[in-house]
Amino acid sequence: MRLFVLVTMVVTVWASYEEEHGGTTYHETSKPVEIPIYKKYAIPIPHPVPVPVPQQIKVPIPQPYQIQVPVPHPVPVEVIKHVEIPIEKPEPYVVEKKVPYVVEKPYPVTVEKHFPVPVPKPYPVHVPVYKHVFHHKSSGHGWKH
């Protein structure tokens, strides 16, 4: 029931709105439009066709001819080849031989060598003395040290 009352109210409000504003000015019309249809036709297009042309290609072949200087065959070619030859080095070894005479042993000798040791000399260093600092101990004028 309530829905029916709501629908009727909406319809009456809509109708009164159209009467006051003169209704709607919108209307639909239909007009047929011709659409062209294009068809594809296969048209042969001439293409160039390769045609063989008979021709003779001459390649010059070198021919031997006489020269004034005789060339020996085969031509001698100098070949330089470095060959490494391993050289065997003799290794030293100890040979013990008996000596027929007595060898005197050397007597002990002491050698004293004196090396001077440089002693660095003192150099003067600047020590700032501030006048407002007392460098002596006061005899105690009420101050506790």
Short mmCIF file of N, CA and C in Angstrom, two decimals:
data_model
loop_
_atom_site.label_atom_id
_atom_site.label_comp_id
_atom_site.label_asym_id
_atom_site.label_seq_id
_atom_site.Cartn_x
_atom_site.Cartn_y
_atom_site.Cartn_z
N MET A 1 0.81 -1.18 0.00
CA MET A 1 0.00 0.00 0.00
C MET A 1 0.87 1.25 0.00
N ARG A 2 1.85 1.23 0.83
CA ARG A 2 2.73 2.40 0.89
C ARG A 2 3.48 2.58 -0.43
N LEU A 3 3.83 1.50 -1.04
CA LEU A 3 4.54 1.57 -2.31
C LEU A 3 3.64 2.20 -3.37
N PHE A 4 2.40 1.84 -3.37
CA PHE A 4 1.45 2.39 -4.34
C PHE A 4 1.31 3.90 -4.17
N VAL A 5 1.25 4.36 -2.93
CA VAL A 5 1.11 5.80 -2.65
C VAL A 5 2.37 6.51 -3.12
N LEU A 6 3.53 5.93 -2.89
CA LEU A 6 4.80 6.53 -3.29
C LEU A 6 4.88 6.65 -4.81
N VAL A 7 4.45 5.62 -5.53
CA VAL A 7 4.51 5.62 -6.99
C VAL A 7 3.57 6.68 -7.54
N THR A 8 2.38 6.80 -6.99
CA THR A 8 1.42 7.80 -7.48
C THR A 8 1.94 9.21 -7.23
N MET A 9 2.61 9.42 -6.13
CA MET A 9 3.14 10.75 -5.85
C MET A 9 4.23 11.11 -6.84
N VAL A 10 5.08 10.17 -7.14
CA VAL A 10 6.14 10.42 -8.10
C VAL A 10 5.57 10.73 -9.47
N VAL A 11 4.53 10.01 -9.89
CA VAL A 11 3.93 10.22 -11.22
C VAL A 11 3.29 11.59 -11.28
N THR A 12 2.59 12.01 -10.23
CA THR A 12 1.92 13.32 -10.25
C THR A 12 2.95 14.45 -10.26
N VAL A 13 4.03 14.30 -9.50
CA VAL A 13 5.08 15.33 -9.51
C VAL A 13 5.71 15.42 -10.90
N TRP A 14 5.93 14.31 -11.52
CA TRP A 14 6.53 14.27 -12.86
C TRP A 14 5.59 14.91 -13.88
N ALA A 15 4.32 14.62 -13.81
CA ALA A 15 3.35 15.18 -14.76
C ALA A 15 3.25 16.69 -14.58
N SER A 16 3.23 17.16 -13.35
CA SER A 16 3.13 18.61 -13.12
C SER A 16 4.40 19.31 -13.61
N TYR A 17 5.57 18.66 -13.49
CA TYR A 17 6.81 19.25 -13.96
C TYR A 17 6.77 19.42 -15.48
N GLU A 18 6.22 18.41 -16.21
CA GLU A 18 6.15 18.48 -17.66
C GLU A 18 5.18 19.56 -18.12
N GLU A 19 4.08 19.73 -17.38
CA GLU A 19 3.11 20.76 -17.77
C GLU A 19 3.70 22.15 -17.60
N GLU A 20 4.49 22.34 -16.53
CA GLU A 20 5.05 23.66 -16.29
C GLU A 20 6.16 24.00 -17.30
N HIS A 21 6.96 23.06 -17.64
CA HIS A 21 8.10 23.32 -18.52
C HIS A 21 7.83 22.94 -19.96
N GLY A 22 6.63 22.68 -20.29
CA GLY A 22 6.27 22.43 -21.69
C GLY A 22 6.62 21.06 -22.18
N GLY A 23 6.82 20.10 -21.37
CA GLY A 23 7.10 18.72 -21.81
C GLY A 23 8.54 18.61 -22.30
N THR A 24 8.87 17.53 -22.98
CA THR A 24 10.23 17.33 -23.44
C THR A 24 10.33 17.71 -24.91
N THR A 25 11.50 18.18 -25.30
CA THR A 25 11.73 18.55 -26.70
C THR A 25 12.51 17.47 -27.42
N TYR A 26 12.76 16.37 -26.75
CA TYR A 26 13.57 15.30 -27.34
C TYR A 26 12.67 14.30 -28.01
N HIS A 27 12.99 13.95 -29.27
CA HIS A 27 12.28 12.86 -29.94
C HIS A 27 13.26 12.16 -30.87
N GLU A 28 13.02 10.88 -31.06
CA GLU A 28 13.93 10.07 -31.87
C GLU A 28 13.36 9.88 -33.26
N THR A 29 14.24 9.98 -34.26
CA THR A 29 13.86 9.68 -35.64
C THR A 29 14.91 8.74 -36.20
N SER A 30 14.54 7.94 -37.14
CA SER A 30 15.49 7.01 -37.77
C SER A 30 15.57 7.32 -39.24
N LYS A 31 16.80 7.26 -39.77
CA LYS A 31 17.02 7.54 -41.18
C LYS A 31 17.95 6.46 -41.74
N PRO A 32 17.54 5.81 -42.81
CA PRO A 32 18.42 4.76 -43.36
C PRO A 32 19.65 5.38 -44.04
N VAL A 33 20.82 4.80 -43.78
CA VAL A 33 22.07 5.27 -44.37
C VAL A 33 22.67 4.11 -45.16
N GLU A 34 23.07 4.39 -46.40
CA GLU A 34 23.66 3.35 -47.23
C GLU A 34 25.15 3.24 -46.90
N ILE A 35 25.57 2.05 -46.65
CA ILE A 35 26.98 1.78 -46.37
C ILE A 35 27.57 1.09 -47.59
N PRO A 36 28.61 1.68 -48.19
CA PRO A 36 29.19 1.03 -49.38
C PRO A 36 29.96 -0.22 -48.98
N ILE A 37 29.84 -1.24 -49.78
CA ILE A 37 30.53 -2.51 -49.56
C ILE A 37 31.56 -2.66 -50.68
N TYR A 38 32.79 -2.84 -50.26
CA TYR A 38 33.87 -2.98 -51.23
C TYR A 38 34.20 -4.45 -51.38
N LYS A 39 34.33 -4.87 -52.62
CA LYS A 39 34.70 -6.25 -52.89
C LYS A 39 36.14 -6.28 -53.41
N LYS A 40 36.84 -7.34 -53.07
CA LYS A 40 38.23 -7.48 -53.51
C LYS A 40 38.25 -8.35 -54.76
N TYR A 41 38.96 -7.85 -55.75
CA TYR A 41 39.12 -8.60 -56.99
C TYR A 41 40.59 -8.91 -57.16
N ALA A 42 40.90 -10.11 -57.60
CA ALA A 42 42.29 -10.52 -57.82
C ALA A 42 42.72 -10.06 -59.20
N ILE A 43 43.58 -9.06 -59.25
CA ILE A 43 44.09 -8.54 -60.52
C ILE A 43 45.55 -8.98 -60.62
N PRO A 44 45.88 -9.69 -61.67
CA PRO A 44 47.28 -10.12 -61.81
C PRO A 44 48.20 -8.94 -62.12
N ILE A 45 49.29 -8.86 -61.36
CA ILE A 45 50.29 -7.80 -61.57
C ILE A 45 51.50 -8.44 -62.22
N PRO A 46 51.96 -7.91 -63.35
CA PRO A 46 53.11 -8.53 -64.03
C PRO A 46 54.40 -8.26 -63.25
N HIS A 47 55.18 -9.32 -63.04
CA HIS A 47 56.47 -9.22 -62.37
C HIS A 47 57.57 -9.52 -63.37
N PRO A 48 58.74 -8.91 -63.17
CA PRO A 48 59.84 -9.21 -64.10
C PRO A 48 60.31 -10.66 -63.94
N VAL A 49 60.56 -11.28 -65.05
CA VAL A 49 60.98 -12.68 -65.05
C VAL A 49 62.45 -12.72 -65.49
N PRO A 50 63.32 -13.35 -64.70
CA PRO A 50 64.73 -13.41 -65.12
C PRO A 50 64.88 -14.32 -66.35
N VAL A 51 65.62 -13.81 -67.31
CA VAL A 51 65.86 -14.56 -68.55
C VAL A 51 67.36 -14.80 -68.64
N PRO A 52 67.78 -16.05 -68.80
CA PRO A 52 69.22 -16.30 -68.91
C PRO A 52 69.80 -15.74 -70.22
N VAL A 53 70.91 -14.98 -70.07
CA VAL A 53 71.58 -14.42 -71.25
C VAL A 53 72.88 -15.19 -71.41
N PRO A 54 73.07 -15.85 -72.55
CA PRO A 54 74.31 -16.62 -72.74
C PRO A 54 75.50 -15.66 -72.93
N GLN A 55 76.49 -15.80 -72.04
CA GLN A 55 77.70 -14.99 -72.18
C GLN A 55 78.90 -15.83 -71.75
N GLN A 56 80.03 -15.51 -72.29
CA GLN A 56 81.24 -16.27 -72.03
C GLN A 56 82.16 -15.41 -71.16
N ILE A 57 82.57 -15.97 -70.02
CA ILE A 57 83.48 -15.26 -69.12
C ILE A 57 84.86 -15.85 -69.31
N LYS A 58 85.80 -14.97 -69.66
CA LYS A 58 87.17 -15.43 -69.89
C LYS A 58 88.01 -15.09 -68.67
N VAL A 59 88.66 -16.11 -68.10
CA VAL A 59 89.56 -15.92 -66.97
C VAL A 59 90.99 -16.08 -67.51
N PRO A 60 91.81 -15.03 -67.29
CA PRO A 60 93.18 -15.16 -67.82
C PRO A 60 94.00 -16.15 -67.00
N ILE A 61 94.65 -17.05 -67.67
CA ILE A 61 95.49 -18.05 -67.02
C ILE A 61 96.93 -17.67 -67.32
N PRO A 62 97.75 -17.50 -66.27
CA PRO A 62 99.14 -17.10 -66.54
C PRO A 62 99.89 -18.22 -67.27
N GLN A 63 100.63 -17.80 -68.26
CA GLN A 63 101.40 -18.74 -69.07
C GLN A 63 102.89 -18.49 -68.82
N PRO A 64 103.69 -19.58 -68.78
CA PRO A 64 105.14 -19.37 -68.59
C PRO A 64 105.78 -18.76 -69.84
N TYR A 65 106.74 -17.88 -69.57
CA TYR A 65 107.47 -17.30 -70.69
C TYR A 65 108.94 -17.23 -70.32
N GLN A 66 109.79 -17.10 -71.30
CA GLN A 66 111.23 -17.13 -71.09
C GLN A 66 111.71 -15.82 -70.48
N ILE A 67 112.59 -15.97 -69.44
CA ILE A 67 113.23 -14.79 -68.87
C ILE A 67 114.74 -14.97 -68.99
N GLN A 68 115.48 -13.86 -68.75
CA GLN A 68 116.92 -13.90 -68.96
C GLN A 68 117.67 -14.51 -67.78
N VAL A 69 117.10 -14.48 -66.57
CA VAL A 69 117.78 -15.02 -65.40
C VAL A 69 117.27 -16.43 -65.16
N PRO A 70 118.15 -17.41 -65.06
CA PRO A 70 117.65 -18.76 -64.80
C PRO A 70 117.23 -18.91 -63.33
N VAL A 71 116.09 -19.48 -63.12
CA VAL A 71 115.58 -19.70 -61.77
C VAL A 71 115.65 -21.20 -61.48
N PRO A 72 116.42 -21.60 -60.44
CA PRO A 72 116.51 -23.04 -60.17
C PRO A 72 115.20 -23.56 -59.57
N HIS A 73 114.88 -24.76 -59.94
CA HIS A 73 113.68 -25.39 -59.39
C HIS A 73 114.08 -26.63 -58.62
N PRO A 74 113.65 -26.83 -57.42
CA PRO A 74 112.85 -25.92 -56.59
C PRO A 74 113.71 -24.77 -56.07
N VAL A 75 113.06 -23.66 -55.73
CA VAL A 75 113.76 -22.47 -55.27
C VAL A 75 114.25 -22.73 -53.85
N PRO A 76 115.57 -22.50 -53.58
CA PRO A 76 116.06 -22.73 -52.21
C PRO A 76 115.54 -21.65 -51.26
N VAL A 77 115.07 -22.09 -50.12
CA VAL A 77 114.54 -21.18 -49.09
C VAL A 77 115.34 -21.41 -47.82
N GLU A 78 115.78 -20.31 -47.20
CA GLU A 78 116.55 -20.42 -45.97
C GLU A 78 115.59 -20.58 -44.79
N VAL A 79 115.81 -21.62 -44.02
CA VAL A 79 114.97 -21.89 -42.86
C VAL A 79 115.84 -21.77 -41.61
N ILE A 80 115.40 -20.93 -40.67
CA ILE A 80 116.14 -20.76 -39.42
C ILE A 80 115.34 -21.45 -38.33
N LYS A 81 115.99 -22.41 -37.69
CA LYS A 81 115.32 -23.17 -36.66
C LYS A 81 116.17 -23.14 -35.40
N HIS A 82 115.55 -22.76 -34.29
CA HIS A 82 116.26 -22.69 -33.03
C HIS A 82 116.05 -24.01 -32.29
N VAL A 83 117.15 -24.70 -32.04
CA VAL A 83 117.09 -25.98 -31.34
C VAL A 83 117.77 -25.80 -29.99
N GLU A 84 117.07 -26.14 -28.91
CA GLU A 84 117.64 -26.04 -27.58
C GLU A 84 118.34 -27.35 -27.23
N ILE A 85 119.62 -27.23 -26.90
CA ILE A 85 120.40 -28.42 -26.54
C ILE A 85 120.60 -28.38 -25.03
N PRO A 86 120.12 -29.37 -24.31
CA PRO A 86 120.32 -29.36 -22.85
C PRO A 86 121.78 -29.64 -22.51
N ILE A 87 122.31 -28.80 -21.60
CA ILE A 87 123.70 -28.96 -21.17
C ILE A 87 123.67 -29.49 -19.75
N GLU A 88 124.36 -30.60 -19.55
CA GLU A 88 124.39 -31.20 -18.21
C GLU A 88 125.49 -30.53 -17.40
N LYS A 89 125.10 -29.90 -16.28
CA LYS A 89 126.07 -29.23 -15.42
C LYS A 89 126.51 -30.23 -14.35
N PRO A 90 127.79 -30.35 -14.13
CA PRO A 90 128.26 -31.27 -13.09
C PRO A 90 127.97 -30.72 -11.70
N GLU A 91 127.50 -31.58 -10.82
CA GLU A 91 127.22 -31.18 -9.45
C GLU A 91 128.46 -31.42 -8.60
N PRO A 92 128.77 -30.46 -7.71
CA PRO A 92 129.98 -30.64 -6.87
C PRO A 92 129.75 -31.71 -5.80
N TYR A 93 130.80 -32.38 -5.48
CA TYR A 93 130.72 -33.38 -4.41
C TYR A 93 132.00 -33.32 -3.60
N VAL A 94 131.95 -33.85 -2.38
CA VAL A 94 133.07 -33.76 -1.43
C VAL A 94 134.02 -34.94 -1.64
N VAL A 95 135.29 -34.59 -1.76
CA VAL A 95 136.30 -35.64 -1.91
C VAL A 95 137.21 -35.60 -0.67
N GLU A 96 137.31 -36.70 0.02
CA GLU A 96 138.19 -36.77 1.21
C GLU A 96 139.52 -37.38 0.80
N LYS A 97 140.57 -36.58 1.06
CA LYS A 97 141.91 -37.07 0.71
C LYS A 97 142.78 -37.05 1.97
N LYS A 98 143.59 -38.01 2.08
CA LYS A 98 144.53 -38.07 3.19
C LYS A 98 145.74 -37.22 2.84
N VAL A 99 146.06 -36.31 3.78
CA VAL A 99 147.21 -35.43 3.54
C VAL A 99 148.43 -36.10 4.23
N PRO A 100 149.56 -36.17 3.55
CA PRO A 100 150.70 -36.87 4.14
C PRO A 100 151.45 -36.07 5.21
N TYR A 101 151.19 -34.77 5.34
CA TYR A 101 151.92 -34.00 6.35
C TYR A 101 150.94 -33.43 7.38
N VAL A 102 151.51 -32.99 8.50
CA VAL A 102 150.70 -32.50 9.63
C VAL A 102 150.33 -31.05 9.37
N VAL A 103 149.08 -30.76 9.55
CA VAL A 103 148.60 -29.38 9.37
C VAL A 103 148.46 -28.77 10.75
N GLU A 104 149.15 -27.64 10.97
CA GLU A 104 149.07 -26.98 12.26
C GLU A 104 147.75 -26.25 12.38
N LYS A 105 147.15 -26.40 13.55
CA LYS A 105 145.88 -25.72 13.76
C LYS A 105 146.16 -24.28 14.14
N PRO A 106 145.34 -23.36 13.72
CA PRO A 106 145.58 -21.94 14.07
C PRO A 106 145.29 -21.69 15.54
N TYR A 107 146.07 -20.80 16.14
CA TYR A 107 145.88 -20.48 17.55
C TYR A 107 144.81 -19.39 17.66
N PRO A 108 144.15 -19.33 18.82
CA PRO A 108 143.06 -18.35 18.96
C PRO A 108 143.60 -16.93 19.06
N VAL A 109 142.95 -16.03 18.37
CA VAL A 109 143.33 -14.62 18.34
C VAL A 109 142.08 -13.81 18.67
N THR A 110 142.22 -12.86 19.59
CA THR A 110 141.10 -11.98 19.90
C THR A 110 141.34 -10.63 19.26
N VAL A 111 140.36 -10.11 18.64
CA VAL A 111 140.45 -8.82 17.97
C VAL A 111 139.44 -7.90 18.62
N GLU A 112 139.93 -6.75 19.07
CA GLU A 112 139.02 -5.78 19.67
C GLU A 112 138.78 -4.67 18.67
N LYS A 113 137.52 -4.42 18.46
CA LYS A 113 137.16 -3.34 17.55
C LYS A 113 136.36 -2.33 18.34
N HIS A 114 136.70 -1.08 18.16
CA HIS A 114 136.00 -0.01 18.85
C HIS A 114 135.17 0.76 17.83
N PHE A 115 133.86 0.82 18.10
CA PHE A 115 132.96 1.55 17.22
C PHE A 115 132.46 2.79 17.96
N PRO A 116 132.67 3.95 17.40
CA PRO A 116 132.15 5.15 18.07
C PRO A 116 130.62 5.19 18.01
N VAL A 117 129.98 5.41 19.15
CA VAL A 117 128.52 5.47 19.22
C VAL A 117 128.14 6.94 19.33
N PRO A 118 127.42 7.47 18.39
CA PRO A 118 127.06 8.89 18.48
C PRO A 118 126.01 9.09 19.57
N VAL A 119 126.29 10.07 20.45
CA VAL A 119 125.35 10.39 21.53
C VAL A 119 124.64 11.67 21.12
N PRO A 120 123.32 11.66 21.11
CA PRO A 120 122.62 12.89 20.70
C PRO A 120 122.80 13.97 21.75
N LYS A 121 123.14 15.17 21.28
CA LYS A 121 123.33 16.29 22.18
C LYS A 121 121.97 16.92 22.49
N PRO A 122 121.80 17.39 23.71
CA PRO A 122 120.51 18.04 24.02
C PRO A 122 120.39 19.37 23.30
N TYR A 123 119.20 19.66 22.87
CA TYR A 123 118.96 20.93 22.18
C TYR A 123 117.97 21.74 23.00
N PRO A 124 118.05 23.07 22.91
CA PRO A 124 117.19 23.91 23.76
C PRO A 124 115.73 23.79 23.35
N VAL A 125 114.87 23.74 24.37
CA VAL A 125 113.42 23.65 24.15
C VAL A 125 112.80 24.88 24.79
N HIS A 126 111.92 25.51 24.07
CA HIS A 126 111.27 26.71 24.60
C HIS A 126 110.20 26.31 25.62
N VAL A 127 110.31 26.86 26.82
CA VAL A 127 109.33 26.59 27.87
C VAL A 127 108.68 27.93 28.22
N PRO A 128 107.39 28.07 27.97
CA PRO A 128 106.76 29.35 28.28
C PRO A 128 106.62 29.54 29.79
N VAL A 129 106.86 30.75 30.23
CA VAL A 129 106.73 31.08 31.65
C VAL A 129 105.62 32.11 31.75
N TYR A 130 104.58 31.77 32.45
CA TYR A 130 103.45 32.67 32.60
C TYR A 130 103.62 33.48 33.89
N LYS A 131 103.37 34.79 33.81
CA LYS A 131 103.60 35.66 34.96
C LYS A 131 102.51 35.53 36.00
N HIS A 132 101.31 35.14 35.60
CA HIS A 132 100.23 35.08 36.58
C HIS A 132 100.22 33.75 37.33
N VAL A 133 101.12 32.82 36.95
CA VAL A 133 101.20 31.55 37.66
C VAL A 133 102.41 31.63 38.59
N PHE A 134 102.20 31.32 39.87
CA PHE A 134 103.29 31.36 40.85
C PHE A 134 104.06 30.06 40.78
N HIS A 135 105.34 30.16 40.56
CA HIS A 135 106.17 28.97 40.46
C HIS A 135 106.81 28.60 41.79
N HIS A 136 106.53 29.36 42.81
CA HIS A 136 107.08 29.03 44.14
C HIS A 136 105.92 28.78 45.09
N LYS A 137 106.24 28.13 46.12
CA LYS A 137 105.23 27.76 47.10
C LYS A 137 105.06 28.93 48.08
N SER A 138 103.80 29.26 48.28
CA SER A 138 103.57 30.37 49.22
C SER A 138 103.73 29.89 50.66
N SER A 139 104.02 30.84 51.53
CA SER A 139 104.25 30.46 52.93
C SER A 139 102.95 30.24 53.68
N GLY A 140 101.85 30.42 53.03
CA GLY A 140 100.55 30.11 53.64
C GLY A 140 99.92 31.32 54.24
N HIS A 141 99.28 32.09 53.47
CA HIS A 141 98.54 33.27 53.95
C HIS A 141 97.08 32.91 54.04
N GLY A 142 96.75 31.94 54.82
CA GLY A 142 95.37 31.53 54.98
C GLY A 142 94.92 30.53 53.93
N TRP A 143 95.79 30.20 52.98
CA TRP A 143 95.41 29.23 51.96
C TRP A 143 95.87 27.85 52.40
N LYS A 144 95.05 26.89 52.11
CA LYS A 144 95.42 25.52 52.45
C LYS A 144 95.89 24.81 51.18
N HIS A 145 97.07 24.28 51.32
CA HIS A 145 97.61 23.57 50.15
C HIS A 145 97.66 22.10 50.42
#
